[in-house]
Coordinates of C-alpha atoms in Angstrom, one line a residue:
X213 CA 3.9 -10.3 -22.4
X214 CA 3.9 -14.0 -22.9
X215 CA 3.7 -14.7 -18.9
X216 CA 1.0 -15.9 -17.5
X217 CA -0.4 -15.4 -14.4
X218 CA -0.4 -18.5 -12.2
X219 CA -3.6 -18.6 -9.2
X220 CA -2.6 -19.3 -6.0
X221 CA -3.3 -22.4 -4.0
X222 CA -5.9 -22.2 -1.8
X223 CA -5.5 -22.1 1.8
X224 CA -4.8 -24.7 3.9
X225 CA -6.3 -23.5 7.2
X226 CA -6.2 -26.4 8.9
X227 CA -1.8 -26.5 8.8
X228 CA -0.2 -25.7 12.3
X229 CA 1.5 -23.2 11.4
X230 CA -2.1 -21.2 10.1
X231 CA -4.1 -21.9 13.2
X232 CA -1.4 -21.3 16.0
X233 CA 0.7 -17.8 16.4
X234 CA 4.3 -17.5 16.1
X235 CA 6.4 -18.2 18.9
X236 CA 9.4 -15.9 17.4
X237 CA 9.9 -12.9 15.7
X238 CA 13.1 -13.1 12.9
X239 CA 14.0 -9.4 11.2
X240 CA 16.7 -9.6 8.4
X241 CA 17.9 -6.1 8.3
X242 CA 18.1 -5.6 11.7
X243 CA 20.3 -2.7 11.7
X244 CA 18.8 -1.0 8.8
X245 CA 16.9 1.8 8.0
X246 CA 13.2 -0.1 8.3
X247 CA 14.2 -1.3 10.9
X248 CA 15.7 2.2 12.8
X249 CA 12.6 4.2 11.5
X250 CA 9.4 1.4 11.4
X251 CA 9.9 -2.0 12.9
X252 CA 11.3 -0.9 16.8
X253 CA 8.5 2.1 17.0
X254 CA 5.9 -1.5 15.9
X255 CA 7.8 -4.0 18.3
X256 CA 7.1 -1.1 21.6
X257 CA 3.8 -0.7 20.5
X258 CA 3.0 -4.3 20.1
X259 CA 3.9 -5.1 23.6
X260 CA 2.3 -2.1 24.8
X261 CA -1.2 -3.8 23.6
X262 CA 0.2 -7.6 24.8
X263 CA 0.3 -8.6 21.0
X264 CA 3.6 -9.5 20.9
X265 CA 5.0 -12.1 23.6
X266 CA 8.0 -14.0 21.7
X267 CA 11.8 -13.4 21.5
X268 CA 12.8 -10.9 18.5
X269 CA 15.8 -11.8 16.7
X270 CA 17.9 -9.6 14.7
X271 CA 19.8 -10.9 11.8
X272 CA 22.2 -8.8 9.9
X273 CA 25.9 -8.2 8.5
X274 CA 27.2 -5.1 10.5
X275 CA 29.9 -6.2 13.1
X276 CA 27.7 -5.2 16.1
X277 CA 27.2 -7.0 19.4
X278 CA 23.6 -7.5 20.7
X279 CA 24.1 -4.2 23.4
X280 CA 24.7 -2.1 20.2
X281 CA 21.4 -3.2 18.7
X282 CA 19.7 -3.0 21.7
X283 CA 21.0 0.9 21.8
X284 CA 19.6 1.1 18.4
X285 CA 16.5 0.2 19.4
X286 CA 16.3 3.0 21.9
X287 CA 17.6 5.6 19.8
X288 CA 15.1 4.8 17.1
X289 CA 12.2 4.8 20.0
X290 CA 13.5 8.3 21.0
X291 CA 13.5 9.7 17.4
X292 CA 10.3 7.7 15.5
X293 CA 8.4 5.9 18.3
X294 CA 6.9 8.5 20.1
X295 CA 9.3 8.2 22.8
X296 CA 10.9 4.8 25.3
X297 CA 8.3 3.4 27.2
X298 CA 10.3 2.3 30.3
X299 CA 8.3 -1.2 31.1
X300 CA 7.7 -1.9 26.9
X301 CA 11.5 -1.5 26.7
X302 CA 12.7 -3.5 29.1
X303 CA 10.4 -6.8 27.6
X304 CA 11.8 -5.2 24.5
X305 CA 15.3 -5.7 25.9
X306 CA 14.7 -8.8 27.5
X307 CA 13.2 -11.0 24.3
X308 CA 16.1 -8.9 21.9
X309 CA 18.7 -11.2 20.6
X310 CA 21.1 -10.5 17.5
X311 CA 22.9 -12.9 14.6
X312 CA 25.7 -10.9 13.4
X313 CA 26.8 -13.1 9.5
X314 CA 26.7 -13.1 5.8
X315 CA 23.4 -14.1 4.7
X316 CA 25.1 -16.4 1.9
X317 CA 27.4 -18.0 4.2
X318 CA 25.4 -21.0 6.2
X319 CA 26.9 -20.5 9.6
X320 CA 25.2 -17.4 10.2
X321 CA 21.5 -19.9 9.7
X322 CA 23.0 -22.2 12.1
X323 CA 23.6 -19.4 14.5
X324 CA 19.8 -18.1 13.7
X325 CA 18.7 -22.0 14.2
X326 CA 20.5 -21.5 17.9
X327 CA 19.1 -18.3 18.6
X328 CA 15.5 -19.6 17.9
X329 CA 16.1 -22.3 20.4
X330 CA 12.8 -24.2 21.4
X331 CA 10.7 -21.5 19.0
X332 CA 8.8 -24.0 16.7
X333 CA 7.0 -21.8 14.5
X334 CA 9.2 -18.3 13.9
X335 CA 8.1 -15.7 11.9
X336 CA 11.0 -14.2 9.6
X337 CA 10.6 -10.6 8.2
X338 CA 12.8 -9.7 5.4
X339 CA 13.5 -5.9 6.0
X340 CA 16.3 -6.3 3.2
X341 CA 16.7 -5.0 -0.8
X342 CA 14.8 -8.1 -2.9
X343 CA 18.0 -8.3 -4.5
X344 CA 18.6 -10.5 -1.3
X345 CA 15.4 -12.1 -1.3
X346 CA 16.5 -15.2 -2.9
X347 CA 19.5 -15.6 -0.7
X348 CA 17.7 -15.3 2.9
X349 CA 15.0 -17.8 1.5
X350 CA 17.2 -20.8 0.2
X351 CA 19.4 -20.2 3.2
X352 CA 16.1 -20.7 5.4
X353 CA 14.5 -23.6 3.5
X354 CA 18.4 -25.4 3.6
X355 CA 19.0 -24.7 7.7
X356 CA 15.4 -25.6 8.2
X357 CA 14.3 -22.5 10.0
X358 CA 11.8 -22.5 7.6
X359 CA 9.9 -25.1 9.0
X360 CA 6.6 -24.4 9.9
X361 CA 7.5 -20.8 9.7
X362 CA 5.6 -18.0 8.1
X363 CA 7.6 -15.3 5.8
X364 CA 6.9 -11.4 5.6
X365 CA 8.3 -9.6 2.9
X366 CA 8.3 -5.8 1.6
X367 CA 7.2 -4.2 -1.7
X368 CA 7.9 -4.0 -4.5
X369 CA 7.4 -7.2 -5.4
X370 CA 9.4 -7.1 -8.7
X371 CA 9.8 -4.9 -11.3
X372 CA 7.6 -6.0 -13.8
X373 CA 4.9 -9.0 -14.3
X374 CA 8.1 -11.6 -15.4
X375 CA 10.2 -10.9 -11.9
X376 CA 7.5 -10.8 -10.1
X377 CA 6.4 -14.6 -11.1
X378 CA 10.3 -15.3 -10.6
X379 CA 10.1 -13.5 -7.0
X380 CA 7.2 -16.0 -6.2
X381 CA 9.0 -18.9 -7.2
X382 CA 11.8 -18.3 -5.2
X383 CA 9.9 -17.6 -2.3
X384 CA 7.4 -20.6 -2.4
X385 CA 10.5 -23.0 -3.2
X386 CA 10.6 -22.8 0.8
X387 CA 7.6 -21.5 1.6
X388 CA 3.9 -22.1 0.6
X389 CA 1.3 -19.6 -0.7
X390 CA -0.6 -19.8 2.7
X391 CA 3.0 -18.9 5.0
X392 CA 3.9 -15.9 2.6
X393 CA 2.7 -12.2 3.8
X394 CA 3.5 -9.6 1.2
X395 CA 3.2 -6.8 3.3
X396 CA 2.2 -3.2 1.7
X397 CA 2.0 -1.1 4.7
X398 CA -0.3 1.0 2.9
X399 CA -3.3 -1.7 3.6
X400 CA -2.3 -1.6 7.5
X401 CA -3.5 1.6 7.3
X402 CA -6.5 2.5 9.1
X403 CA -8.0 4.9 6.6
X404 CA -7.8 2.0 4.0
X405 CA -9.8 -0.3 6.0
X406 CA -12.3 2.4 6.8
X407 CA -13.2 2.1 3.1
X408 CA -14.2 -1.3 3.3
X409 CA -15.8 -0.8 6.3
X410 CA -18.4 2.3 4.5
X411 CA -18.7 -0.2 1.5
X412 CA -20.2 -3.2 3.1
X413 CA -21.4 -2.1 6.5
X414 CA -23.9 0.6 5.2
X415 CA -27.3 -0.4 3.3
X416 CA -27.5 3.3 2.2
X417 CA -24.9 3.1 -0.3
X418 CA -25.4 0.0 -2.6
X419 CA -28.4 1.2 -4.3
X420 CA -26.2 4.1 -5.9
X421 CA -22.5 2.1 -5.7
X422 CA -22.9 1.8 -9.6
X423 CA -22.5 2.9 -13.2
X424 CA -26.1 4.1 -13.0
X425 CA -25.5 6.0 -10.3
X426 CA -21.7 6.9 -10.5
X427 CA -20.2 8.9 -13.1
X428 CA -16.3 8.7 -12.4
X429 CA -14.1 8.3 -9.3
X430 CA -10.9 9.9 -8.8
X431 CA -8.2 8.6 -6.5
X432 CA -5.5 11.1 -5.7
X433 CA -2.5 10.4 -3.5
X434 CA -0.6 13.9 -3.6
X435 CA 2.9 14.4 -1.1
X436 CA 4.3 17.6 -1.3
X437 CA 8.0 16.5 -0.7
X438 CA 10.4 15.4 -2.9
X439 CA 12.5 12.0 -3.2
X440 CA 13.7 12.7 0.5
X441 CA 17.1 11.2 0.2
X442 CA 16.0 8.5 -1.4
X443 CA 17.0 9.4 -4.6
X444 CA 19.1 6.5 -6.0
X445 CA 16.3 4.4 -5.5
X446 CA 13.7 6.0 -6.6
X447 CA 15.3 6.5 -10.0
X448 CA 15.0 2.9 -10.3
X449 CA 11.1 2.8 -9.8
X450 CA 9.1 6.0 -10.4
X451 CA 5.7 6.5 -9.7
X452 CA 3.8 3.8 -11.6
X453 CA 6.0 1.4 -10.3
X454 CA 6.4 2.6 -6.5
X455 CA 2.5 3.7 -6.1
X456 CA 0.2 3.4 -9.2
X457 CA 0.8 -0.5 -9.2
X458 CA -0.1 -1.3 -5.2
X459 CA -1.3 1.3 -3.4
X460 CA -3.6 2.9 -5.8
X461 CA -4.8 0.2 -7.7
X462 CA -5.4 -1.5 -4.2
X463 CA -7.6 1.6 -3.2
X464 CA -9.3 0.8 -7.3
X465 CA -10.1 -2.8 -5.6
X466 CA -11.9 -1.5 -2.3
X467 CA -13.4 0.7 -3.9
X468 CA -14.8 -1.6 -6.8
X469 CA -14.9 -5.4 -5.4
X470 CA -18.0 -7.2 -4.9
X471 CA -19.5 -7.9 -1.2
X472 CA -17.3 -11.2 0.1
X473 CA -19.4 -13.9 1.1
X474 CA -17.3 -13.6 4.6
X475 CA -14.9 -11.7 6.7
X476 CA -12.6 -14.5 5.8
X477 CA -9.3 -13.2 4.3
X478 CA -9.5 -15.7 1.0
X479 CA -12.9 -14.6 0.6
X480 CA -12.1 -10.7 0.4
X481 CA -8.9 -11.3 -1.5
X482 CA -11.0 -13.7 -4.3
X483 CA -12.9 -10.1 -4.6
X484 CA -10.0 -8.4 -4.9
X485 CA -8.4 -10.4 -7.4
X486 CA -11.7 -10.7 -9.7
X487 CA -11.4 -6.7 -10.1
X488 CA -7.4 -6.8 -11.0
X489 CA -8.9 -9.3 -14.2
X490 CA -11.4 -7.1 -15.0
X491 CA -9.2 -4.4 -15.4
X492 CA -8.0 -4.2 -19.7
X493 CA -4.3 -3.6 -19.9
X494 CA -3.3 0.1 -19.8
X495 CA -3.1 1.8 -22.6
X496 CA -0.3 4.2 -22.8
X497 CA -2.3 6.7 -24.6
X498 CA -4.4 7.1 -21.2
X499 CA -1.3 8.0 -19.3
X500 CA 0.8 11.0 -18.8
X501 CA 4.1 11.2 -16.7
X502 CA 5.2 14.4 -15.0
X503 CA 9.0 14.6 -13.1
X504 CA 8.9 17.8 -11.3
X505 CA 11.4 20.7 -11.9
X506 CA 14.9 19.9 -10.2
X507 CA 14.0 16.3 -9.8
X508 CA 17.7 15.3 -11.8
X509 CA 19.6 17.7 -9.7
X510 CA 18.6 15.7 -6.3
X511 CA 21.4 13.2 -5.2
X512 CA 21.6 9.7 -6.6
X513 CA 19.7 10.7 -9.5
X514 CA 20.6 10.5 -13.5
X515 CA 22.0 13.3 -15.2
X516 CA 19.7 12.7 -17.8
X517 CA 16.7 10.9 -15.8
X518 CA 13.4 9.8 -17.8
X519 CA 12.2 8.1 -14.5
X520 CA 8.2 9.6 -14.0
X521 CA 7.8 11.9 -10.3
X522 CA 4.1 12.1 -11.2
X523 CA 1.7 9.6 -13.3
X524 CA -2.1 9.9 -14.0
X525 CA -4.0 7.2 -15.7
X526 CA -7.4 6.5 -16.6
X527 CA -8.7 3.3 -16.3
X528 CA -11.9 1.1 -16.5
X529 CA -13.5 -1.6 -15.3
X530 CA -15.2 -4.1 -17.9
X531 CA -18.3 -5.8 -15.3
X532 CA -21.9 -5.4 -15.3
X533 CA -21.8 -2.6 -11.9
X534 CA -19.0 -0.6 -13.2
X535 CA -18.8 -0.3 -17.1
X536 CA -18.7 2.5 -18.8
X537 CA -17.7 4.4 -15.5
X538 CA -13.9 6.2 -15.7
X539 CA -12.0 5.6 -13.0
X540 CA -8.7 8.0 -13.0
X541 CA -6.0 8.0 -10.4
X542 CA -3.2 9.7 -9.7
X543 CA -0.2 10.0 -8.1
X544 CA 3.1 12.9 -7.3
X545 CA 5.7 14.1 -5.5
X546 CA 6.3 17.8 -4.7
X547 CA 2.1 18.9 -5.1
X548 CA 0.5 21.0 -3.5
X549 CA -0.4 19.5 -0.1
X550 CA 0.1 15.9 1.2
X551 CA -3.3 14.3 1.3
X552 CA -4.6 11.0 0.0
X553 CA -8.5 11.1 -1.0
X554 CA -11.1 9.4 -3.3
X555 CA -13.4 11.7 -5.1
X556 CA -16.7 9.6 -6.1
X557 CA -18.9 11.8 -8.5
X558 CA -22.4 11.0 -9.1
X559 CA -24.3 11.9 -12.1
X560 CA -26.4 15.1 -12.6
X561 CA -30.0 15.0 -11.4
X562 CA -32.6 15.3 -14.4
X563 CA -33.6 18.7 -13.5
X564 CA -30.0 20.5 -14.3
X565 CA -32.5 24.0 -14.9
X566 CA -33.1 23.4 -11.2
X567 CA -29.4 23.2 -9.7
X568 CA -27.1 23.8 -12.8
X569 CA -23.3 23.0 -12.1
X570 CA -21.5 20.5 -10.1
X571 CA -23.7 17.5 -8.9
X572 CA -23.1 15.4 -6.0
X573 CA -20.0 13.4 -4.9
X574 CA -18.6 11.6 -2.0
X575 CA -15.1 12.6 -0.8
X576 CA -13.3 9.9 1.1
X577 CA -10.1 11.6 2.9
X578 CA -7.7 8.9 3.8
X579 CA -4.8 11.0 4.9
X580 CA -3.3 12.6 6.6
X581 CA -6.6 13.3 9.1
X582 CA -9.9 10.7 7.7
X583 CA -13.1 12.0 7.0
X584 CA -16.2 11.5 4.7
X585 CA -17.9 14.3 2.8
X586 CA -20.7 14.5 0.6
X587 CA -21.4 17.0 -1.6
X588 CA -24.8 18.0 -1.9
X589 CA -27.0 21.0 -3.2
X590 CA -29.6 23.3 -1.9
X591 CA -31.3 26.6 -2.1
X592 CA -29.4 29.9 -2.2
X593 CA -31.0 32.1 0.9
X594 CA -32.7 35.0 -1.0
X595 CA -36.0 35.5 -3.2
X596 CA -34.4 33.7 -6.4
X597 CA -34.8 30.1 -7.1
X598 CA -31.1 29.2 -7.0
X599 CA -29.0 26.4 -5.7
X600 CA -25.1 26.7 -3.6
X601 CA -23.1 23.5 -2.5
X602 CA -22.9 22.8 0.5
X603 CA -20.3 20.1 1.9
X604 CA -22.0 17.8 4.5
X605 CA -19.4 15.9 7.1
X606 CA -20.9 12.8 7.4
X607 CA -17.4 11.5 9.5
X608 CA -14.3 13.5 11.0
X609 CA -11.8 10.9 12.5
X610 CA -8.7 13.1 14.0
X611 CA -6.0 10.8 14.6
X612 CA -6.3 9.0 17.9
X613 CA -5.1 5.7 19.5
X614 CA -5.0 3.7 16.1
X615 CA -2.8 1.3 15.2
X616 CA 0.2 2.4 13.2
X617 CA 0.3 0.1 9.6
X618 CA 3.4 -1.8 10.6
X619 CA 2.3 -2.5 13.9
X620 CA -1.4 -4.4 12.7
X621 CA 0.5 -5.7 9.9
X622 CA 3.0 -7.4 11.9
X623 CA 0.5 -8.4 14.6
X624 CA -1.8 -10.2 12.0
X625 CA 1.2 -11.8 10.3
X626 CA 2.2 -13.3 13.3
X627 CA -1.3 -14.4 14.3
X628 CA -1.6 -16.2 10.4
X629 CA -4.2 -13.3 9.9
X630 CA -3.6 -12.5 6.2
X631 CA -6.5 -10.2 5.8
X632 CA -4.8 -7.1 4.5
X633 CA -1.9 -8.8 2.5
X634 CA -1.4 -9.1 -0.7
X635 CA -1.8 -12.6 -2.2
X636 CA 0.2 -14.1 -5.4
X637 CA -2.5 -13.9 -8.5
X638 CA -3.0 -10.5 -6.9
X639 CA 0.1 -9.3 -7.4
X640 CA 1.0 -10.8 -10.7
X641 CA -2.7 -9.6 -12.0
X642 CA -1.7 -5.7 -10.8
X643 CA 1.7 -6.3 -12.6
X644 CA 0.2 -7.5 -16.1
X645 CA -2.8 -4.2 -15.9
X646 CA 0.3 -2.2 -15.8
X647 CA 2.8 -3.7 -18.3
X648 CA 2.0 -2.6 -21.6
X649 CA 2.9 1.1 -19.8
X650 CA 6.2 0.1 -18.5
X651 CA 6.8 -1.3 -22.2
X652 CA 5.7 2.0 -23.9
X653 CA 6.1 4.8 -21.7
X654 CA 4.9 8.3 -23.5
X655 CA 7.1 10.9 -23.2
X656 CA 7.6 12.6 -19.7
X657 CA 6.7 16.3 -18.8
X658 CA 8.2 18.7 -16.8
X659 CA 5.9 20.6 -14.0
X660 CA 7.0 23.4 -11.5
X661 CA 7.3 22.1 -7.7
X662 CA 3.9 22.9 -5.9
X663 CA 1.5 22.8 -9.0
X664 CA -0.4 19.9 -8.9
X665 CA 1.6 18.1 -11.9
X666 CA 1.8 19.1 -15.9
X667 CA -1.4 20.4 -17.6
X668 CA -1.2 17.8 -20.2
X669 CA -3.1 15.4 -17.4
X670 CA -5.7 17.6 -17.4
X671 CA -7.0 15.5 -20.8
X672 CA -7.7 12.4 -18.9
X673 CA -10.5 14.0 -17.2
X674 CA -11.7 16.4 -19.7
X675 CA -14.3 14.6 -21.2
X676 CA -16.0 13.3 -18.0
X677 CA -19.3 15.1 -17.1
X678 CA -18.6 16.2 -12.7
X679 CA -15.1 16.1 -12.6
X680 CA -13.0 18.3 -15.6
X681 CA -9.9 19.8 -15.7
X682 CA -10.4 22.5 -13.0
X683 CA -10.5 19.3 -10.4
X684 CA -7.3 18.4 -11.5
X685 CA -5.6 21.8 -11.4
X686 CA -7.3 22.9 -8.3
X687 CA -6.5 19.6 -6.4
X688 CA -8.4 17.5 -4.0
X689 CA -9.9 20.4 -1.8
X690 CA -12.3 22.1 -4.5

């Protein structure tokens, strides 16, 4: 624990490289599986809206010829992108070129300095394992294709608070703060945004967006699958590290932040970061670990696995709005259903010998449809004074013509719009709320595939007043 956690510089929004759009498009990993499954379907869609007008390069170490990665690209439209649009894939075609080298030997950067031609402000997108991180970045900073460049790169960012803070230096050794996009695709998600959007564009809801008001708030992000194949990997992370450290506590920050002064993407990060430091350090005695039945049978996986499937954690926020309020989240593999949703509980009216039982909440469904609900409780038709919930559906958004996360998150990027990414101080401030768990994980529990997750999490909640341990055996839908 003796790292500290360094704030970022601020922005410098009047560089060239922040105020003009990227002229080129550089993705390491070209022939990968991010690529196959993620970044083609994003690159169609992109010039389907007219957001993306630059030549793509494809960097990788495979042996193939451009016409074979072109041939990817189609097969990964036909399989994950919804299909070829004929005109979207000829552009697509056209703009495609492909560096085919060693990312530590310097030729193949020479060859990318070639391809990029007259392009004077590329953005490069590292689609690769971070054990490769390094590499790509010195490489780029020594050829000079880093040059008024910007630089994407994927979670995780680290394994813990100290590699993390390395991962940073690395990357701004060629880069600065304001050129580096850490992307979570879980932000590009629409859902996500919609949250910020009910908090701050809605005058109902700050009068009662508080601990006088709110009692807990439960964030659950169930899938009902397994490790899909990726076992090997996922043995190496497990669910704090792959979820409970990013997505969720991201969802913690919309949820909580204060109104930013602007729209302006420092602005709503400052907020962001100010709840992350507000957050104690976890206790370990507030968490419990689940791996699900069958979990060290799947391939790639230990024998003798400890690695968590499912973690729940209870949390709280130490500021004048939210203290005193619990805060528990959630997260598994093999549950019930697939759904991500926050469940905001308010406290009981005064008159509990009027409408005894559950009081009112706010249910924010994220995925994999959107939709707000609000709890709420009348009279019970008949001659007796009694109340029945009712569920009022204040929004239903069936998913339409949205943008998919990798495709807004790639768009911004390249326009220098760094709204929805995740800054330095962020990151390292996520890492240190999380640390002392990593450090002293409690023992792990086994739970039967399709339950939502061992019975021992039912104690983080048991003490709460609107929530209890029926919500978290019953799931998100009660």
């Amino acid at each position: 624990m003796g790292a500290t956690i360094q704030a970022a510089q601020p922005a410098t929004a009047g560089a060239a490289s922040q105020i003009m759009p990227s002229d080129a498009l550089v993705f390491f990993g070209a022939t990968g599986d991010l690529a196959y499954k993620k970044i083609f379907p994003a690159l169609q869609h992109m010039i389907r809206r007219g957001t993306l007008e630059a030549p793509v390069i494809g960097v990788a170490k495979s042996g193939w010829t451009v016409d074979q990665l072109r041939e990817r690209a189609r097969d990964s439209l036909e399989q994950h992108g919804g299909g070829v649009d004929a005109a979207a894939f000829t552009t697509l075609v056209q703009w495609l070129r492909y560096v085919d080298g060693d990312y530590q030997d310097p030729v193949t950067f020479d060859r990318l300095r070639q391809a990029l031609g007259s392009a004077a402000r590329p953005t490069h997108y590292l689609a690769i394992p971070p054990s490769l991180f390094g590499t790509v970045v010195e490489a780029l900073g020594r050829s000079g294709c880093a040059q008024n460049a910007r630089l994407i790169i994927e979670k995780p960012f680290g394994h813990d608070l100290a590699s993390a803070q390395a991962l940073n230096a690395t990357v701004q050794s060629a880069f600065p703060e304001a050129s580096i996009f850490r992307i979570d695709h879980y932000l590009g998600k629409e859902a996500v945004e919609n949250l910020l959007f009910f908090r701050f564009a809605n005058t109902f809801l700050e009068p009662i967006w508080n601990r006088n008001y709110v009692e807990s708030v439960q964030i659950t992000m169930a899938e009902s699958f397994g490790v899909a194949g990726r076992g090997r990997f996922y043995d190496e992370t497990g669910a704090i590290r792959d979820v409970i450290q990013n997505h969720m506590l991201q969802v913690v920050a919309f949820l909580a932040m204060e109104p930013p002064t602007a729209m302006y993407h420092e602005s709503l990060r400052d907020e962001q970061v100010k709840v992350f430091r507000m957050i104690p350090p976890l206790d370990p005695a507030d968490l419990v670990r689940g791996q699900f039945r069958g979990y060290r049978q799947e391939p790639g996986v230990a024998q003798h696995s400890p690695v968590e499937t499912f973690a729940a954690v209870r949390l709280h926020i130490e500021s004048w709005r939210w203290a005193g309020v619990s805060f528990v989240i959630r997260a598994g593999k093999c549950l019930p259903v697939t759904t991500t949703e926050v469940l905001v509980t308010l406290k009981q009216p005064p008159l509990t010998t009027l409408a005894p039982g559950a009081g009112n909440y706010l249910r924010f469904r994220l995925s994999p449809e959107i939709s707000l609900n609000l709890g709420a409780r009348i009279k019970r038709p008949g001659a007796t004074m009694a109340a029945m919930p009712v569920e009022l559906s204040v929004v239903e958004h069936p998913q339409g013509d949205e943008l998919d996360a990798y495709e807004r998150l790639l768009s911004d990027a390249m326009r220098g719009e760094a709204l929805l990414f995740v800054r330095q101080d962020a990151v390292e401030a996520a890492w240190s709320i999380v640390e002392p768990l990593l450090e002293n994980l409690p023992p792990i529990h086994e739970y039967e595939p399709g339950t939502w997750g061992p019975a021992e999490a039912d104690r983080l909640a048991a003490n709460i007043d609107g929530i209890g341990a029926p919500a978290l055996q019953e799931g998100p839908n009660v």
